[in-house]
Amino acid sequence: MATIDAEPYGFEFEPATLALLMIDFQRDFVYPGGFGESLGNDTSLLLKAVPAAKRVLEACRAAGIFVIHTREGHRSDLSDLPPSKLNRGSAPIRIGEEGAMGRLLVRGSYGHDIVDELAPIAGEPVVDKPGKGAFYATDLDAILKMKAIRQLVVCGVTTEVCVHTSVREANDRGYDALVLSDCVASYFPEFQRVALEMIKAQGGIFGWVSDSERFLRALATATGREPAGAGAAVG
Ligand code: C5J
């Protein structure tokens, strides 16, 4: 058993039963011209999480940690898009309409897919979800159970929406979830801060919070490997 320095207390884990969950690192959220910007958001705030998430992703791959990705989006006929979600707000373009990266949040469009830096590789399932939570109307739970996964390390966007919803769902299903603060991002700095506080409050009401550096150090100790990026820091 290895321990990651985390709040509210150390996160004990076994590499074999740990998975990395990469939530919604889609162009539609992270780049201008997509769904996120259509809601009036500054997407550059989300891009900040990509470099640390990439280091974590690469270290997990090297350590043989199971990796799974999610994407929020809908069928091309929008038959899985509730009117409540479609009609909410006053965005100039809506889900399913043509944007700068194709139809917003529609599966198969360029904007719906994951950014190149974090693109899934063979053996990493991609779970397409119609909602904010990664477990709602998906086979994520079945896949994790098939792999005997009990604990999740979580990276993704946005912290207070899809990351929070998914971590809460994971907690209710009996998974331990550790969120890496520099690998998640929000369009709202205040929401980022408070969302992380909420996860670890009350003795870890639905999870733990750490960061990429502390996670990479613990993973290196657990697997007997150099911490990712250690070579780059030397000389
Ligand atoms: C949002 C998400 N924010 N992936 N989706 O609508 O957090």
CSV table of C-alpha atoms and ligand atoms in Angstrom, one decimal:
chain,number,residue,atom,x,y,z
A,1,MET,CA,0.0,0.0,0.0
A,2,ALA,CA,1.4,3.4,-1.0
A,3,THR,CA,0.2,6.8,0.3
A,4,ILE,CA,-0.3,10.1,-1.6
A,5,ASP,CA,0.1,13.2,0.4
A,6,ALA,CA,-3.4,14.7,0.2
A,7,GLU,CA,-6.1,16.6,2.1
A,8,PRO,CA,-7.9,15.9,4.4
A,9,TYR,CA,-5.4,13.1,5.0
A,10,GLY,CA,-3.2,10.7,3.1
A,11,PHE,CA,-4.7,8.7,0.2
A,12,GLU,CA,-3.7,5.1,0.4
A,13,PHE,CA,-3.7,3.2,-2.8
A,14,GLU,CA,-2.7,0.0,-4.7
A,15,PRO,CA,-1.6,0.7,-8.3
A,16,ALA,CA,-3.5,-2.4,-9.5
A,17,THR,CA,-6.9,-1.1,-8.3
A,18,LEU,CA,-6.4,2.6,-9.1
A,19,ALA,CA,-7.6,4.2,-12.4
A,20,LEU,CA,-7.0,7.6,-13.9
A,21,LEU,CA,-10.2,9.2,-14.9
A,22,MET,CA,-9.8,12.0,-17.5
A,23,ILE,CA,-13.0,14.0,-17.6
A,24,ASP,CA,-14.1,16.0,-20.7
A,25,PHE,CA,-10.8,17.4,-21.9
A,26,GLN,CA,-12.7,18.3,-25.1
A,27,ARG,CA,-11.9,21.1,-27.6
A,28,ASP,CA,-15.5,22.3,-27.1
A,29,PHE,CA,-14.6,23.3,-23.5
A,30,VAL,CA,-10.9,24.1,-23.7
A,31,TYR,CA,-10.6,26.1,-27.0
A,32,PRO,CA,-12.3,29.2,-28.3
A,33,GLY,CA,-15.1,28.6,-30.7
A,34,GLY,CA,-16.7,25.8,-28.8
A,35,PHE,CA,-19.5,25.1,-26.4
A,36,GLY,CA,-17.7,26.7,-23.4
A,37,GLU,CA,-17.1,30.0,-25.2
A,38,SER,CA,-20.7,30.0,-26.5
A,39,LEU,CA,-21.8,30.4,-22.9
A,40,GLY,CA,-19.6,33.5,-22.5
A,41,ASN,CA,-16.6,31.8,-20.9
A,42,ASP,CA,-12.9,32.5,-21.2
A,43,THR,CA,-11.5,29.2,-22.3
A,44,SER,CA,-7.9,30.0,-21.6
A,45,LEU,CA,-8.5,29.3,-17.9
A,46,LEU,CA,-9.2,25.6,-18.8
A,47,LEU,CA,-6.1,25.2,-20.9
A,48,LYS,CA,-4.0,25.8,-17.8
A,49,ALA,CA,-4.8,22.3,-16.6
A,50,VAL,CA,-3.5,20.6,-19.7
A,51,PRO,CA,0.3,20.4,-19.1
A,52,ALA,CA,0.0,19.0,-15.5
A,53,ALA,CA,-2.8,16.5,-16.7
A,54,LYS,CA,-0.5,15.4,-19.5
A,55,ARG,CA,2.4,14.7,-17.1
A,56,VAL,CA,0.0,12.6,-14.9
A,57,LEU,CA,-1.4,10.8,-18.0
A,58,GLU,CA,2.0,9.9,-19.2
A,59,ALA,CA,3.2,8.7,-15.8
A,60,CYS,CA,0.1,6.6,-15.3
A,61,ARG,CA,0.6,5.0,-18.8
A,62,ALA,CA,4.2,4.3,-17.9
A,63,ALA,CA,3.2,2.8,-14.6
A,64,GLY,CA,0.5,0.6,-16.1
A,65,ILE,CA,-2.4,2.4,-14.3
A,66,PHE,CA,-5.7,1.9,-16.1
A,67,VAL,CA,-6.7,5.1,-17.9
A,68,ILE,CA,-10.3,6.0,-18.9
A,69,HIS,CA,-11.5,9.2,-20.7
A,70,THR,CA,-15.0,10.8,-20.8
A,71,ARG,CA,-16.6,13.2,-23.3
A,72,GLU,CA,-19.8,15.1,-22.8
A,73,GLY,CA,-22.0,15.2,-25.9
A,74,HIS,CA,-25.0,13.9,-27.8
A,75,ARG,CA,-26.1,11.8,-30.6
A,76,SER,CA,-26.2,13.6,-34.0
A,77,ASP,CA,-30.0,13.5,-34.0
A,78,LEU,CA,-30.0,15.0,-30.5
A,79,SER,CA,-32.4,12.2,-29.3
A,80,ASP,CA,-30.5,12.0,-26.0
A,81,LEU,CA,-30.6,15.8,-25.4
A,82,PRO,CA,-33.3,16.8,-22.9
A,83,PRO,CA,-35.1,20.1,-23.8
A,84,SER,CA,-34.1,21.4,-20.4
A,85,LYS,CA,-30.4,21.2,-21.4
A,86,LEU,CA,-31.0,22.5,-24.9
A,87,ASN,CA,-33.1,25.5,-24.0
A,88,ARG,CA,-31.3,26.7,-20.9
A,89,GLY,CA,-29.7,30.1,-21.0
A,90,SER,CA,-29.4,32.6,-23.9
A,91,ALA,CA,-26.3,31.4,-25.8
A,92,PRO,CA,-26.0,32.7,-29.3
A,93,ILE,CA,-25.5,29.2,-30.6
A,94,ARG,CA,-26.8,26.1,-28.9
A,95,ILE,CA,-25.9,22.4,-28.6
A,96,GLY,CA,-26.2,20.8,-32.0
A,97,GLU,CA,-25.8,24.0,-34.0
A,98,GLU,CA,-22.8,24.7,-36.2
A,99,GLY,CA,-19.8,26.4,-34.5
A,100,ALA,CA,-16.2,27.1,-35.4
A,101,MET,CA,-15.3,23.4,-34.6
A,102,GLY,CA,-18.4,21.7,-35.9
A,103,ARG,CA,-21.7,21.1,-34.2
A,104,LEU,CA,-21.5,22.0,-30.5
A,105,LEU,CA,-21.2,19.0,-28.2
A,106,VAL,CA,-22.3,16.5,-30.9
A,107,ARG,CA,-20.4,13.2,-31.1
A,108,GLY,CA,-18.2,13.0,-34.2
A,109,SER,CA,-17.6,16.7,-34.5
A,110,TYR,CA,-14.1,18.1,-34.2
A,111,GLY,CA,-14.9,20.2,-31.2
A,112,HIS,CA,-16.5,17.2,-29.3
A,113,ASP,CA,-13.2,15.3,-29.3
A,114,ILE,CA,-10.4,15.3,-26.8
A,115,VAL,CA,-7.5,17.8,-27.3
A,116,ASP,CA,-4.4,16.3,-29.1
A,117,GLU,CA,-2.1,16.5,-26.0
A,118,LEU,CA,-4.4,14.2,-24.0
A,119,ALA,CA,-5.8,12.0,-26.8
A,120,PRO,CA,-6.6,8.5,-25.7
A,121,ILE,CA,-4.4,5.6,-27.0
A,122,ALA,CA,-5.2,2.0,-27.6
A,123,GLY,CA,-6.5,0.3,-24.5
A,124,GLU,CA,-8.0,3.4,-22.9
A,125,PRO,CA,-11.8,3.4,-23.1
A,126,VAL,CA,-13.6,6.6,-24.0
A,127,VAL,CA,-17.0,6.9,-22.3
A,128,ASP,CA,-19.5,9.2,-24.0
A,129,LYS,CA,-21.9,10.7,-21.6
A,130,PRO,CA,-25.0,12.8,-22.2
A,131,GLY,CA,-24.9,14.4,-18.8
A,132,LYS,CA,-22.5,16.1,-16.4
A,133,GLY,CA,-21.9,13.0,-14.4
A,134,ALA,CA,-19.6,10.3,-15.8
A,135,PHE,CA,-21.8,7.5,-14.4
A,136,TYR,CA,-25.2,8.7,-15.5
A,137,ALA,CA,-26.4,6.8,-18.6
A,138,THR,CA,-22.9,5.3,-19.3
A,139,ASP,CA,-21.1,2.0,-18.8
A,140,LEU,CA,-18.3,3.5,-16.7
A,141,ASP,CA,-19.3,1.6,-13.6
A,142,ALA,CA,-19.4,-1.7,-15.4
A,143,ILE,CA,-15.9,-1.1,-17.0
A,144,LEU,CA,-14.4,-0.1,-13.7
A,145,LYS,CA,-15.9,-3.2,-12.0
A,146,MET,CA,-14.6,-5.4,-14.8
A,147,LYS,CA,-11.1,-4.1,-14.1
A,148,ALA,CA,-11.6,-4.5,-10.3
A,149,ILE,CA,-10.9,-0.7,-9.9
A,150,ARG,CA,-11.7,0.7,-6.4
A,151,GLN,CA,-10.1,4.1,-6.5
A,152,LEU,CA,-9.9,7.0,-9.0
A,153,VAL,CA,-7.5,9.8,-9.6
A,154,VAL,CA,-9.4,12.5,-11.3
A,155,CYS,CA,-8.3,15.2,-13.8
A,156,GLY,CA,-10.6,17.2,-16.0
A,157,VAL,CA,-12.9,20.1,-16.7
A,158,THR,CA,-14.8,21.8,-15.4
A,159,THR,CA,-14.1,21.4,-11.7
A,160,GLU,CA,-17.4,22.5,-10.3
A,161,VAL,CA,-19.6,20.9,-13.0
A,162,CYS,CA,-18.5,17.6,-14.6
A,163,VAL,CA,-15.7,16.8,-12.2
A,164,HIS,CA,-17.8,17.5,-9.1
A,165,THR,CA,-20.8,15.6,-10.4
A,166,SER,CA,-18.7,12.6,-11.4
A,167,VAL,CA,-16.8,12.6,-8.1
A,168,ARG,CA,-20.0,12.7,-6.2
A,169,GLU,CA,-21.4,9.8,-8.3
A,170,ALA,CA,-18.2,7.8,-7.7
A,171,ASN,CA,-18.4,8.4,-4.0
A,172,ASP,CA,-22.0,7.1,-3.9
A,173,ARG,CA,-21.0,4.0,-5.8
A,174,GLY,CA,-18.2,3.2,-3.3
A,175,TYR,CA,-15.1,4.5,-5.1
A,176,ASP,CA,-12.5,6.6,-3.4
A,177,ALA,CA,-11.7,9.6,-5.6
A,178,LEU,CA,-8.6,11.8,-5.4
A,179,VAL,CA,-8.8,15.1,-7.4
A,180,LEU,CA,-5.6,16.7,-8.5
A,181,SER,CA,-6.0,20.5,-8.0
A,182,ASP,CA,-3.7,21.6,-10.9
A,183,CYS,CA,-5.2,19.0,-13.3
A,184,VAL,CA,-8.7,20.3,-13.0
A,185,ALA,CA,-9.9,23.8,-14.1
A,186,SER,CA,-12.9,26.1,-14.0
A,187,TYR,CA,-13.9,29.1,-16.0
A,188,PHE,CA,-14.4,30.8,-12.6
A,189,PRO,CA,-11.4,31.1,-10.2
A,190,GLU,CA,-13.6,31.4,-7.2
A,191,PHE,CA,-15.6,28.2,-8.2
A,192,GLN,CA,-12.3,26.4,-8.6
A,193,ARG,CA,-11.2,27.2,-5.1
A,194,VAL,CA,-14.5,26.5,-3.5
A,195,ALA,CA,-15.2,23.3,-5.4
A,196,LEU,CA,-11.9,21.9,-4.2
A,197,GLU,CA,-12.7,22.9,-0.7
A,198,MET,CA,-16.0,21.2,-0.8
A,199,ILE,CA,-14.6,17.9,-1.8
A,200,LYS,CA,-12.2,17.6,1.1
A,201,ALA,CA,-14.4,19.3,3.8
A,202,GLN,CA,-15.9,17.5,6.7
A,203,GLY,CA,-13.2,14.8,6.7
A,204,GLY,CA,-13.4,14.2,3.0
A,205,ILE,CA,-17.1,14.3,2.5
A,206,PHE,CA,-16.8,12.9,-1.0
A,207,GLY,CA,-13.1,12.7,-1.7
A,208,TRP,CA,-9.5,13.8,-1.4
A,209,VAL,CA,-7.5,16.6,-3.0
A,210,SER,CA,-3.9,16.6,-3.9
A,211,ASP,CA,-1.8,17.9,-6.8
A,212,SER,CA,0.2,16.5,-9.7
A,213,GLU,CA,3.6,16.8,-8.0
A,214,ARG,CA,2.5,14.9,-4.9
A,215,PHE,CA,0.7,12.3,-7.0
A,216,LEU,CA,3.7,11.8,-9.3
A,217,ARG,CA,6.1,11.4,-6.3
A,218,ALA,CA,3.9,8.8,-4.7
A,219,LEU,CA,3.4,6.9,-7.9
A,220,ALA,CA,7.1,6.8,-8.5
A,221,THR,CA,7.7,5.5,-5.0
A,222,ALA,CA,5.0,2.9,-5.4
A,223,THR,CA,6.2,1.6,-8.8
A,224,GLY,CA,10.0,2.1,-8.3
A,225,ARG,CA,10.2,4.6,-11.2
A,226,GLU,CA,11.7,8.1,-11.6
A,227,PRO,CA,9.0,10.8,-11.0
A,228,ALA,CA,7.8,12.1,-14.3
A,229,GLY,CA,9.6,15.2,-15.3
A,230,ALA,CA,12.5,14.5,-12.9
A,231,GLY,CA,15.0,14.1,-15.8
A,232,ALA,CA,14.0,17.5,-17.3
A,233,ALA,CA,14.6,19.3,-14.0
A,234,VAL,CA,18.2,18.1,-13.8
A,235,GLY,CA,21.1,20.1,-15.3
B,1,C5J,C1,-19.9,21.8,-18.5
B,1,C5J,C2,-18.3,20.0,-18.1
B,1,C5J,N1,-19.3,22.7,-17.7
B,1,C5J,N2,-17.6,19.1,-18.7
B,1,C5J,N3,-19.4,20.5,-18.7
B,1,C5J,O1,-20.9,22.1,-19.0
B,1,C5J,O2,-18.0,20.4,-17.0
